[in-house]
PDB file of C-alpha atoms in Angstrom:
ATOM      1  CA  MET A 709       5.032   4.596  30.906  1.00 35.00           C
ATOM      2  CA  ARG A 710       4.540   8.009  29.313  1.00 36.00           C
ATOM      3  CA  ILE A 711       1.733   8.364  26.753  1.00 37.00           C
ATOM      4  CA  LEU A 712      -0.051  11.237  25.067  1.00 42.00           C
ATOM      5  CA  ARG A 713      -3.332  12.854  25.996  1.00 38.00           C
ATOM      6  CA  VAL A 714      -4.778  14.589  22.961  1.00 38.00           C
ATOM      7  CA  ASP A 715      -7.261  17.467  23.130  1.00 40.00           C
ATOM      8  CA  THR A 716      -8.568  18.935  19.894  1.00 37.00           C
ATOM      9  CA  GLU A 717     -10.422  22.044  18.861  1.00 39.00           C
ATOM     10  CA  MET A 718     -12.217  21.802  15.544  1.00 35.00           C
ATOM     11  CA  THR A 719     -12.316  24.429  12.820  1.00 36.00           C
ATOM     12  CA  VAL A 720     -14.493  23.960   9.771  1.00 34.00           C
ATOM     13  CA  ILE A 721     -12.890  25.305   6.593  1.00 34.00           C
ATOM     14  CA  PRO A 722     -15.293  25.429   3.642  1.00 35.00           C
ATOM     15  CA  MET A 723     -14.023  24.064   0.350  1.00 36.00           C
ATOM     16  CA  ARG A 724     -15.053  25.005  -3.155  1.00 35.00           C
ATOM     17  CA  SER A 725     -17.984  22.929  -4.318  1.00 36.00           C
ATOM     18  CA  GLY A 726     -17.175  20.043  -6.606  1.00 40.00           C
ATOM     19  CA  ASN A 727     -13.466  19.817  -5.794  1.00 47.00           C
ATOM     20  CA  LEU A 728     -12.650  19.050  -2.188  1.00 54.00           C
ATOM     21  CA  SER A 729     -15.486  18.148   0.159  1.00 43.00           C
ATOM     22  CA  GLY A 730     -15.961  20.240   3.296  1.00 42.00           C
ATOM     23  CA  ARG A 731     -13.341  19.108   5.762  1.00 44.00           C
ATOM     24  CA  ASN A 732     -12.958  19.554   9.496  1.00 40.00           C
ATOM     25  CA  LEU A 733      -9.419  20.623  10.212  1.00 40.00           C
ATOM     26  CA  THR A 734      -8.303  20.063  13.792  1.00 38.00           C
ATOM     27  CA  ARG A 735      -5.800  21.889  15.934  1.00 40.00           C
ATOM     28  CA  THR A 736      -4.306  19.554  18.480  1.00 39.00           C
ATOM     29  CA  ARG A 737      -2.808  20.109  21.911  1.00 40.00           C
ATOM     30  CA  VAL A 738      -0.854  17.117  23.186  1.00 39.00           C
ATOM     31  CA  THR A 739      -0.019  16.685  26.855  1.00 37.00           C
ATOM     32  CA  PHE A 740       2.308  14.020  28.234  1.00 34.00           C
ATOM     33  CA  THR A 741       0.848  11.901  31.040  1.00 34.00           C
ATOM     34  CA  HIS A 742       1.689   8.503  32.509  1.00 32.00           C
ATOM     35  CA  SER A 743      -0.172   5.221  32.264  1.00 33.00           C
ATOM     36  CA  SER A 744       0.549   1.530  32.603  1.00 32.00           C
ATOM     37  CA  SER A 745      -1.046   0.658  29.277  1.00 37.00           C
ATOM     38  CA  THR A 746      -0.600   1.571  25.656  1.00 45.00           C
ATOM     39  CA  VAL A 747      -1.564   0.184  22.249  1.00 47.00           C
ATOM     40  CA  PRO A 748       0.421  -3.011  21.566  1.00 53.00           C
ATOM     41  CA  GLN A 749       3.081  -2.195  19.004  1.00 51.00           C
ATOM     42  CA  ARG A 750       2.552  -5.512  17.184  1.00 50.00           C
ATOM     43  CA  GLN A 751      -0.828  -4.205  16.066  1.00 63.00           C
ATOM     44  CA  ARG A 752       0.691  -1.186  14.321  1.00 88.00           C
ATOM     45  CA  VAL A 753       2.088  -0.524  10.861  1.00 97.00           C
ATOM     46  CA  LEU A 754       4.877   1.929  10.100  1.00 98.00           C
ATOM     47  CA  LEU A 755       4.362   3.419   6.641  1.00 98.00           C
ATOM     48  CA  HIS A 756       6.892   5.512   4.763  1.00 98.00           C
ATOM     49  CA  LEU A 757       5.379   8.106   2.447  1.00 98.00           C
ATOM     50  CA  HIS A 758       8.350   8.308   0.091  1.00 98.00           C
ATOM     51  CA  ILE A 759       8.509  11.762  -1.491  1.00 98.00           C
ATOM     52  CA  GLY A 760      10.820  11.621  -4.511  1.00 96.00           C
ATOM     53  CA  LYS A 761      14.372  13.011  -4.095  1.00 96.00           C
ATOM     54  CA  ASN A 762      13.828  13.733  -0.395  1.00 96.00           C
ATOM     55  CA  GLY A 763      16.181  11.131   1.029  1.00 96.00           C
ATOM     56  CA  GLY A 764      13.517   8.443   0.820  1.00 96.00           C
ATOM     57  CA  THR A 765      15.755   5.566  -0.254  1.00 96.00           C
ATOM     58  CA  SER A 766      17.807   6.051   2.898  1.00 97.00           C
ATOM     59  CA  LEU A 767      14.679   6.381   5.014  1.00 98.00           C
ATOM     60  CA  ASP A 768      13.278   3.139   3.584  1.00 97.00           C
ATOM     61  CA  GLY A 769      16.263   1.203   4.908  1.00 97.00           C
ATOM     62  CA  LEU A 770      16.184   2.912   8.281  1.00 98.00           C
ATOM     63  CA  GLY A 771      12.407   2.636   8.576  1.00 98.00           C
ATOM     64  CA  LYS A 772      12.398  -1.095   7.920  1.00 97.00           C
ATOM     65  CA  ARG A 773      15.026  -1.679  10.594  1.00 97.00           C
ATOM     66  CA  LEU A 774      13.263   0.499  13.157  1.00 97.00           C
ATOM     67  CA  ALA A 775       9.904  -1.122  12.417  1.00 97.00           C
ATOM     68  CA  LYS A 776      11.435  -4.487  13.218  1.00 96.00           C
ATOM     69  CA  GLU A 777      12.970  -3.148  16.417  1.00 95.00           C
ATOM     70  CA  THR A 778       9.629  -1.730  17.563  1.00 95.00           C
ATOM     71  CA  PHE A 779       7.621  -4.822  16.520  1.00 94.00           C
ATOM     72  CA  ARG A 780       5.755  -3.169  13.679  1.00 95.00           C
ATOM     73  CA  GLN A 781       5.024  -4.110  10.110  1.00 96.00           C
ATOM     74  CA  PHE A 782       6.626  -1.837   7.513  1.00 98.00           C
ATOM     75  CA  ILE A 783       5.217  -0.451   4.270  1.00 97.00           C
ATOM     76  CA  GLY A 784       7.699   1.290   2.024  1.00 97.00           C
ATOM     77  CA  TYR A 785      10.207   0.780  -0.784  1.00 97.00           C
ATOM     78  CA  ARG A 786       7.921   2.280  -3.405  1.00 96.00           C
ATOM     79  CA  HIS A 787       6.257   5.539  -4.287  1.00 97.00           C
ATOM     80  CA  PHE A 788       2.596   6.313  -3.611  1.00 97.00           C
ATOM     81  CA  ASP A 789       0.605   9.297  -2.418  1.00 97.00           C
ATOM     82  CA  TRP A 790      -1.951   9.676   0.391  1.00 97.00           C
ATOM     83  CA  SER A 791      -4.729   8.182  -1.726  1.00 96.00           C
ATOM     84  CA  TYR A 792      -3.047   4.816  -1.148  1.00 96.00           C
ATOM     85  CA  ILE A 793      -3.103   5.393   2.614  1.00 97.00           C
ATOM     86  CA  ASP A 794      -6.815   6.202   2.426  1.00 95.00           C
ATOM     87  CA  SER A 795      -7.395   2.891   0.649  1.00 95.00           C
ATOM     88  CA  LEU A 796      -5.908   0.816   3.464  1.00 95.00           C
ATOM     89  CA  SER A 797      -8.216  -0.982   5.875  1.00 92.00           C
ATOM     90  CA  THR A 798      -5.802  -0.724   8.807  1.00 91.00           C
ATOM     91  CA  LYS A 799      -4.459   2.184  10.794  1.00 92.00           C
ATOM     92  CA  VAL A 800      -0.902   3.169   9.934  1.00 97.00           C
ATOM     93  CA  ASP A 801       1.723   5.396  11.516  1.00 97.00           C
ATOM     94  CA  VAL A 802       3.036   7.613   8.725  1.00 98.00           C
ATOM     95  CA  ILE A 803       6.629   8.799   8.502  1.00 98.00           C
ATOM     96  CA  THR A 804       8.030  10.997   5.751  1.00 98.00           C
ATOM     97  CA  MET A 805      10.859  13.389   4.958  1.00 98.00           C
ATOM     98  CA  LEU A 806      10.579  16.975   3.748  1.00 98.00           C
ATOM     99  CA  ARG A 807      13.295  18.835   1.883  1.00 98.00           C
ATOM    100  CA  ASN A 808      13.798  22.402   0.781  1.00 98.00           C
ATOM    101  CA  PRO A 809      11.820  22.408  -2.491  1.00 98.00           C
ATOM    102  CA  VAL A 810      14.540  24.352  -4.282  1.00 98.00           C
ATOM    103  CA  GLU A 811      17.226  21.838  -3.280  1.00 97.00           C
ATOM    104  CA  ARG A 812      14.925  18.955  -4.151  1.00 98.00           C
ATOM    105  CA  ALA A 813      14.288  20.336  -7.636  1.00 97.00           C
ATOM    106  CA  VAL A 814      18.009  20.854  -8.218  1.00 97.00           C
ATOM    107  CA  SER A 815      18.673  17.263  -7.140  1.00 95.00           C
ATOM    108  CA  HIS A 816      15.944  16.018  -9.471  1.00 95.00           C
ATOM    109  CA  PHE A 817      17.381  18.110 -12.313  1.00 95.00           C
ATOM    110  CA  SER A 818      20.868  16.656 -11.810  1.00 93.00           C
ATOM    111  CA  SER A 819      19.547  13.096 -11.655  1.00 92.00           C
ATOM    112  CA  ALA A 820      17.379  13.586 -14.744  1.00 92.00           C
ATOM    113  CA  GLN A 821      20.406  14.740 -16.706  1.00 91.00           C
ATOM    114  CA  LEU A 822      21.967  11.330 -16.055  1.00 90.00           C
ATOM    115  CA  TRP A 823      19.034   9.132 -17.104  1.00 84.00           C
ATOM    116  CA  MET A 824      16.944  11.213 -19.525  1.00 80.00           C
ATOM    117  CA  LYS A 825      18.690   9.983 -22.675  1.00 73.00           C
ATOM    118  CA  GLN A 826      15.967  10.998 -25.117  1.00 70.00           C
ATOM    119  CA  LEU A 827      16.765  14.711 -24.629  1.00 76.00           C
ATOM    120  CA  GLN A 828      20.446  14.986 -25.484  1.00 74.00           C
ATOM    121  CA  HIS A 829      20.491  18.776 -25.397  1.00 79.00           C
ATOM    122  CA  PHE A 830      18.998  18.778 -21.895  1.00 87.00           C
ATOM    123  CA  ARG A 831      21.765  16.542 -20.551  1.00 85.00           C
ATOM    124  CA  ASN A 832      24.394  19.237 -21.119  1.00 86.00           C
ATOM    125  CA  LEU A 833      22.465  22.342 -20.061  1.00 90.00           C
ATOM    126  CA  THR A 834      23.397  24.500 -17.100  1.00 93.00           C
ATOM    127  CA  LEU A 835      20.642  25.077 -14.566  1.00 94.00           C
ATOM    128  CA  GLY A 836      20.388  28.741 -15.574  1.00 94.00           C
ATOM    129  CA  ASP A 837      19.970  27.895 -19.259  1.00 93.00           C
ATOM    130  CA  TYR A 838      17.377  25.278 -18.351  1.00 93.00           C
ATOM    131  CA  LEU A 839      15.295  27.785 -16.384  1.00 94.00           C
ATOM    132  CA  HIS A 840      15.308  30.140 -19.381  1.00 91.00           C
ATOM    133  CA  ASN A 841      14.155  27.424 -21.801  1.00 88.00           C
ATOM    134  CA  SER A 842      10.360  27.508 -21.631  1.00 83.00           C
ATOM    135  CA  ASN A 843       9.776  24.608 -24.002  1.00 85.00           C
ATOM    136  CA  LEU A 844      12.188  22.317 -22.152  1.00 88.00           C
ATOM    137  CA  LEU A 845      10.751  23.313 -18.765  1.00 90.00           C
ATOM    138  CA  LEU A 846       7.344  22.015 -19.827  1.00 89.00           C
ATOM    139  CA  GLN A 847       8.802  18.879 -21.407  1.00 89.00           C
ATOM    140  CA  THR A 848      10.488  18.044 -18.101  1.00 92.00           C
ATOM    141  CA  ARG A 849       7.850  19.449 -15.746  1.00 93.00           C
ATOM    142  CA  SER A 850       8.173  16.441 -13.430  1.00 94.00           C
ATOM    143  CA  ILE A 851      11.437  17.927 -12.173  1.00 95.00           C
ATOM    144  CA  TRP A 852       9.982  21.064 -10.637  1.00 96.00           C
ATOM    145  CA  PHE A 853       6.167  21.158 -10.709  1.00 95.00           C
ATOM    146  CA  ASP A 854       4.474  22.623  -7.658  1.00 96.00           C
ATOM    147  CA  GLY A 855       3.449  19.741  -5.397  1.00 96.00           C
ATOM    148  CA  GLN A 856       6.349  17.448  -6.264  1.00 97.00           C
ATOM    149  CA  ALA A 857       8.170  18.383  -3.033  1.00 98.00           C
ATOM    150  CA  GLY A 858       5.278  17.473  -0.747  1.00 98.00           C
ATOM    151  CA  VAL A 859       1.823  18.877  -1.399  1.00 98.00           C
ATOM    152  CA  SER A 860       0.729  16.440  -4.116  1.00 97.00           C
ATOM    153  CA  TRP A 861       1.951  13.456  -2.061  1.00 98.00           C
ATOM    154  CA  LEU A 862       0.277  14.504   1.179  1.00 98.00           C
ATOM    155  CA  THR A 863      -3.028  15.471  -0.433  1.00 97.00           C
ATOM    156  CA  GLY A 864      -3.303  12.319  -2.553  1.00 96.00           C
ATOM    157  CA  THR A 865      -3.430  14.334  -5.781  1.00 95.00           C
ATOM    158  CA  HIS A 866      -0.270  13.235  -7.580  1.00 95.00           C
ATOM    159  CA  THR A 867      -0.780  12.707 -11.308  1.00 93.00           C
ATOM    160  CA  GLU A 868       2.315  10.860 -12.528  1.00 93.00           C
ATOM    161  CA  ASP A 869       2.388   7.178 -13.499  1.00 92.00           C
ATOM    162  CA  TRP A 870       5.493   6.337 -11.462  1.00 92.00           C
ATOM    163  CA  VAL A 871       3.628   7.368  -8.302  1.00 94.00           C
ATOM    164  CA  VAL A 872      -0.036   6.465  -8.784  1.00 89.00           C
ATOM    165  CA  GLY A 873      -0.076   4.251 -11.857  1.00 89.00           C
ATOM    166  CA  LYS A 874      -2.365   4.944 -14.793  1.00 87.00           C
ATOM    167  CA  LEU A 875      -5.255   7.177 -13.693  1.00 90.00           C
ATOM    168  CA  ASN A 876      -8.525   7.132 -15.585  1.00 91.00           C
ATOM    169  CA  ALA A 877      -9.301  10.277 -17.561  1.00 91.00           C
ATOM    170  CA  SER A 878     -11.878  11.702 -15.133  1.00 92.00           C
ATOM    171  CA  GLU A 879      -9.658  11.278 -12.071  1.00 91.00           C
ATOM    172  CA  LEU A 880      -6.659  12.753 -13.879  1.00 89.00           C
ATOM    173  CA  SER A 881      -8.772  15.737 -14.947  1.00 89.00           C
ATOM    174  CA  ARG A 882     -10.072  16.199 -11.382  1.00 90.00           C
ATOM    175  CA  ARG A 883      -6.568  16.240  -9.924  1.00 90.00           C
ATOM    176  CA  GLN A 884      -5.237  18.622 -12.554  1.00 86.00           C
ATOM    177  CA  ASP A 885      -8.170  20.959 -11.971  1.00 86.00           C
ATOM    178  CA  LEU A 886      -7.404  21.112  -8.253  1.00 85.00           C
ATOM    179  CA  TYR A 887      -3.973  22.549  -8.930  1.00 81.00           C
ATOM    180  CA  GLU A 888      -5.310  25.266 -11.162  1.00 79.00           C
ATOM    181  CA  LYS A 889      -8.148  26.427  -8.908  1.00 83.00           C
ATOM    182  CA  ASN A 890      -7.630  25.231  -5.333  1.00 91.00           C
ATOM    183  CA  ALA A 891      -4.074  25.991  -4.222  1.00 93.00           C
ATOM    184  CA  THR A 892      -5.158  27.346  -0.838  1.00 95.00           C
ATOM    185  CA  GLU A 893      -7.268  24.288  -0.017  1.00 95.00           C
ATOM    186  CA  LEU A 894      -4.486  21.926  -1.104  1.00 96.00           C
ATOM    187  CA  CYS A 895      -1.983  23.693   1.163  1.00 97.00           C
ATOM    188  CA  LEU A 896      -4.323  23.464   4.143  1.00 97.00           C
ATOM    189  CA  LEU A 897      -5.003  19.798   3.504  1.00 97.00           C
ATOM    190  CA  ALA A 898      -1.280  19.063   3.152  1.00 98.00           C
ATOM    191  CA  ALA A 899      -0.647  20.801   6.480  1.00 98.00           C
ATOM    192  CA  GLU A 900      -3.422  18.767   8.097  1.00 98.00           C
ATOM    193  CA  ARG A 901      -1.881  15.542   6.819  1.00 98.00           C
ATOM    194  CA  LEU A 902       1.547  16.592   8.067  1.00 98.00           C
ATOM    195  CA  ASP A 903      -0.059  17.134  11.478  1.00 98.00           C
ATOM    196  CA  GLU A 904      -1.313  13.531  11.343  1.00 98.00           C
ATOM    197  CA  THR A 905       2.112  11.967  10.781  1.00 98.00           C
ATOM    198  CA  LEU A 906       3.748  10.033  13.572  1.00 98.00           C
ATOM    199  CA  TRP A 907       7.025  11.592  12.487  1.00 98.00           C
ATOM    200  CA  PHE A 908       8.477  13.654   9.707  1.00 98.00           C
ATOM    201  CA  GLY A 909      11.988  14.957   9.306  1.00 98.00           C
ATOM    202  CA  ILE A 910      13.623  17.775   7.402  1.00 98.00           C
ATOM    203  CA  LEU A 911      16.600  16.727   5.328  1.00 97.00           C
ATOM    204  CA  GLU A 912      18.428  19.999   5.947  1.00 97.00           C
ATOM    205  CA  ASP A 913      18.251  19.432   9.722  1.00 97.00           C
ATOM    206  CA  LEU A 914      19.030  15.769  10.279  1.00 98.00           C
ATOM    207  CA  PRO A 915      20.316  16.049  13.888  1.00 97.00           C
ATOM    208  CA  LYS A 916      16.999  17.444  15.120  1.00 98.00           C
ATOM    209  CA  SER A 917      15.052  15.152  12.802  1.00 98.00           C
ATOM    210  CA  MET A 918      16.744  12.037  14.152  1.00 98.00           C
ATOM    211  CA  ALA A 919      16.319  13.202  17.755  1.00 98.00           C
ATOM    212  CA  LEU A 920      12.600  13.591  17.084  1.00 98.00           C
ATOM    213  CA  LEU A 921      12.468  10.152  15.444  1.00 98.00           C
ATOM    214  CA  GLN A 922      14.096   8.627  18.520  1.00 98.00           C
ATOM    215  CA  HIS A 923      11.411  10.158  20.713  1.00 97.00           C
ATOM    216  CA  SER A 924       8.525   9.323  18.357  1.00 97.00           C
ATOM    217  CA  LEU A 925       9.411   5.622  18.266  1.00 97.00           C
ATOM    218  CA  ARG A 926      10.705   5.500  21.875  1.00 96.00           C
ATOM    219  CA  LEU A 927      14.123   4.276  20.827  1.00 97.00           C
ATOM    220  CA  GLU A 928      16.997   3.818  23.235  1.00 96.00           C
ATOM    221  CA  GLU A 929      19.504   5.460  20.891  1.00 96.00           C
ATOM    222  CA  THR A 930      19.331   8.221  18.310  1.00 97.00           C
ATOM    223  CA  PRO A 931      19.152   6.608  14.858  1.00 98.00           C
ATOM    224  CA  VAL A 932      21.444   7.562  12.003  1.00 97.00           C
ATOM    225  CA  LEU A 933      20.100   8.055   8.501  1.00 96.00           C
ATOM    226  CA  PRO A 934      22.312   6.128   6.065  1.00 93.00           C
ATOM    227  CA  ARG A 935      23.304   7.738   2.794  1.00 84.00           C
ATOM    228  CA  GLY A 936      21.735   6.003  -0.174  1.00 68.00           C
ATOM    229  CA  ASN A 937      20.950   6.725  -3.837  1.00 62.00           C
ATOM    230  CA  ALA A 938      23.221   9.783  -3.816  1.00 61.00           C
ATOM    231  CA  ASN A 939      23.840  11.591  -7.084  1.00 59.00           C
ATOM    232  CA  PRO A 940      27.525  11.023  -7.978  1.00 55.00           C
ATOM    233  CA  ARG A 941      27.720  14.485  -9.511  1.00 56.00           C
ATOM    234  CA  HIS A 942      27.156  16.133  -6.154  1.00 53.00           C
ATOM    235  CA  ALA A 943      30.246  14.537  -4.636  1.00 49.00           C
ATOM    236  CA  THR A 944      32.569  15.849  -7.349  1.00 50.00           C
ATOM    237  CA  GLN A 945      30.716  18.959  -8.525  1.00 61.00           C
ATOM    238  CA  PRO A 946      28.978  20.685  -5.613  1.00 63.00           C
ATOM    239  CA  ARG A 947      26.371  23.028  -7.068  1.00 72.00           C
ATOM    240  CA  VAL A 948      26.157  26.613  -5.849  1.00 88.00           C
ATOM    241  CA  LEU A 949      22.966  28.337  -6.933  1.00 94.00           C
ATOM    242  CA  SER A 950      22.847  31.949  -7.959  1.00 95.00           C
ATOM    243  CA  GLU A 951      20.277  34.123  -6.210  1.00 96.00           C
ATOM    244  CA  TRP A 952      18.272  34.325  -9.419  1.00 96.00           C
ATOM    245  CA  GLU A 953      18.251  30.542  -9.892  1.00 97.00           C
ATOM    246  CA  SER A 954      17.132  29.948  -6.316  1.00 97.00           C
ATOM    247  CA  GLU A 955      14.360  32.538  -6.509  1.00 97.00           C
ATOM    248  CA  ALA A 956      13.221  31.323  -9.931  1.00 96.00           C
ATOM    249  CA  ILE A 957      12.828  27.724  -8.751  1.00 97.00           C
ATOM    250  CA  ALA A 958      11.059  28.856  -5.570  1.00 97.00           C
ATOM    251  CA  SER A 959       8.611  30.900  -7.656  1.00 96.00           C
ATOM    252  CA  LEU A 960       7.688  27.746  -9.589  1.00 96.00           C
ATOM    253  CA  GLU A 961       6.734  25.975  -6.336  1.00 97.00           C
ATOM    254  CA  PRO A 962       4.700  28.351  -4.136  1.00 97.00           C
ATOM    255  CA  MET A 963       2.582  25.629  -2.509  1.00 97.00           C
ATOM    256  CA  ASP A 964       5.575  23.470  -1.650  1.00 98.00           C
ATOM    257  CA  MET A 965       7.527  26.462  -0.324  1.00 98.00           C
ATOM    258  CA  TRP A 966       4.593  27.303   1.953  1.00 98.00           C
ATOM    259  CA  LEU A 967       4.380  23.712   3.208  1.00 98.00           C
ATOM    260  CA  TYR A 968       8.120  23.593   3.850  1.00 98.00           C
ATOM    261  CA  GLN A 969       7.923  26.728   6.000  1.00 98.00           C
ATOM    262  CA  TYR A 970       5.043  25.225   7.969  1.00 98.00           C
ATOM    263  CA  GLY A 971       6.962  21.962   8.312  1.00 98.00           C
ATOM    264  CA  LYS A 972       9.881  23.755   9.950  1.00 98.00           C
ATOM    265  CA  ARG A 973       7.527  25.379  12.441  1.00 98.00           C
ATOM    266  CA  LEU A 974       5.759  22.108  13.180  1.00 98.00           C
ATOM    267  CA  MET A 975       8.968  20.170  13.725  1.00 98.00           C
ATOM    268  CA  GLN A 976      10.228  22.789  16.164  1.00 98.00           C
ATOM    269  CA  ALA A 977       6.909  22.685  18.034  1.00 98.00           C
ATOM    270  CA  ARG A 978       7.201  18.904  18.382  1.00 98.00           C
ATOM    271  CA  LEU A 979      10.767  19.250  19.644  1.00 98.00           C
ATOM    272  CA  ASP A 980       9.681  21.890  22.139  1.00 98.00           C
ATOM    273  CA  ALA A 981       6.972  19.532  23.390  1.00 98.00           C
ATOM    274  CA  ILE A 982       9.629  16.972  24.325  1.00 96.00           C
ATOM    275  CA  GLN A 983      11.129  19.526  26.690  1.00 96.00           C
ATOM    276  CA  THR A 984       7.942  21.088  28.051  1.00 96.00           C
ATOM    277  CA  GLY A 985       5.567  18.117  27.974  1.00 96.00           C
ATOM    278  CA  THR A 986       2.952  20.142  26.110  1.00 97.00           C
ATOM    279  CA  PHE A 987       2.538  20.449  22.365  1.00 97.00           C
ATOM    280  CA  VAL A 988       1.382  23.879  21.213  1.00 97.00           C
ATOM    281  CA  PRO A 989       0.321  23.912  17.555  1.00 97.00           C
ATOM    282  CA  PRO A 990       2.372  26.441  15.574  1.00 98.00           C
ATOM    283  CA  GLU A 991       0.820  29.230  13.596  1.00 97.00           C
ATOM    284  CA  ARG A 992       0.624  28.450   9.938  1.00 98.00           C
ATOM    285  CA  PRO A 993       2.486  30.828   7.611  1.00 97.00           C
ATOM    286  CA  PRO A 994       0.372  33.395   5.775  1.00 97.00           C
ATOM    287  CA  LEU A 995      -0.928  32.021   2.502  1.00 96.00           C
ATOM    288  CA  PRO A 996       0.085  33.988  -0.594  1.00 91.00           C
ATOM    289  CA  LYS A 997      -2.484  36.420  -1.918  1.00 88.00           C
ATOM    290  CA  VAL A 998      -1.119  35.775  -5.396  1.00 89.00           C
ATOM    291  CA  TRP A 999       0.383  32.413  -6.352  1.00 92.00           C
ATOM    292  CA  SER A1000       3.600  33.248  -8.163  1.00 93.00           C
ATOM    293  CA  CYS A1001       3.341  30.542 -10.851  1.00 92.00           C
ATOM    294  CA  VAL A1002       0.617  28.091 -11.845  1.00 90.00           C
ATOM    295  CA  SER A1003       1.442  25.279 -14.237  1.00 89.00           C
ATOM    296  CA  THR A1004      -0.266  22.459 -16.086  1.00 86.00           C
ATOM    297  CA  SER A1005       1.226  19.829 -18.358  1.00 82.00           C
ATOM    298  CA  THR A1006       0.887  22.268 -21.273  1.00 84.00           C
ATOM    299  CA  SER A1007       1.201  25.755 -19.762  1.00 87.00           C
ATOM    300  CA  LEU A1008       2.986  27.886 -17.201  1.00 89.00           C
ATOM    301  CA  ASP A1009       1.673  31.262 -16.046  1.00 89.00           C
ATOM    302  CA  CYS A1010       3.894  33.330 -13.713  1.00 90.00           C
ATOM    303  CA  LYS A1011       2.434  36.448 -12.096  1.00 90.00           C
ATOM    304  CA  GLU A1012       5.162  37.123  -9.513  1.00 91.00           C
ATOM    305  CA  GLY A1013       8.890  36.493  -9.027  1.00 93.00           C
ATOM    306  CA  PRO A1014      11.845  36.288 -11.449  1.00 93.00           C
ATOM    307  CA  LEU A1015       9.722  34.586 -14.104  1.00 90.00           C
ATOM    308  CA  LYS A1016       6.934  37.180 -13.893  1.00 87.00           C
ATOM    309  CA  GLY A1017       5.297  37.765 -17.245  1.00 77.00           C
ATOM    310  CA  SER A1018       6.161  34.327 -18.513  1.00 70.00           C
ATOM    311  CA  TYR A1019       3.189  32.650 -20.129  1.00 67.00           C
ATOM    312  CA  TRP A1020       3.778  29.464 -22.105  1.00 69.00           C
TER     313      TRP A1020
END
């Protein structure tokens, strides 16, 4: 039976005092070898880190079925961030799905227009008009805020009730402060957590994602991700973004855009390892010298990109 031999080299990355403790980030080289023993699958838990509007409802159904087939327990069917994983007393194998942050935000925007009844004007806005409406952007920040496409989930720093419940004031303040002052550290931690996953997919590349899932769980056949919780508007009104709209949304989410680029590199490296037998960690993308936009629940400050000069 083929198993993995893992060799690591450790790099210490200092963190700002009082925010994130010093953390040892590891770079891992994985080599395939053969052995007659492995960890019994019945002792393992498959956990789905369900990032909102990333195909998670479909992955819940598939994950539960595959967990049963591979004799694992399954944790899913609800939203939580990595702080929940840290609270568990048992080891879990994490799976999750990434999505282009721009496409995810557009999907969230379309869905919110269907259920956000308290803002009647918002329900009829075009995406372009929405992006030009500073007051409405802040009122509906959950749609697009930087971290919503991955970073806040993987770092355990999400702040919204529907994900982490009601946070006490000090913890909420701590998490909000991280986003204002520690974007680089959050990106590096999110990348580290992505490295730790048993599997992650990319919604825009399902064939490769499912092939990698088959290998990660040692399945006989390539699984198929069912389609669930689809926005009915997309079937009848396919949305084509203008270049300005796409760049404007991307500028609102610099951390998530960075993580998405790293995710594509990491997935390809894992696929290459299936062919070569050796996993070579990919280089991480350069971190921005200037973060295009930084937002809080009451303000948005854009220093680069289409929204440059915006300060609300």
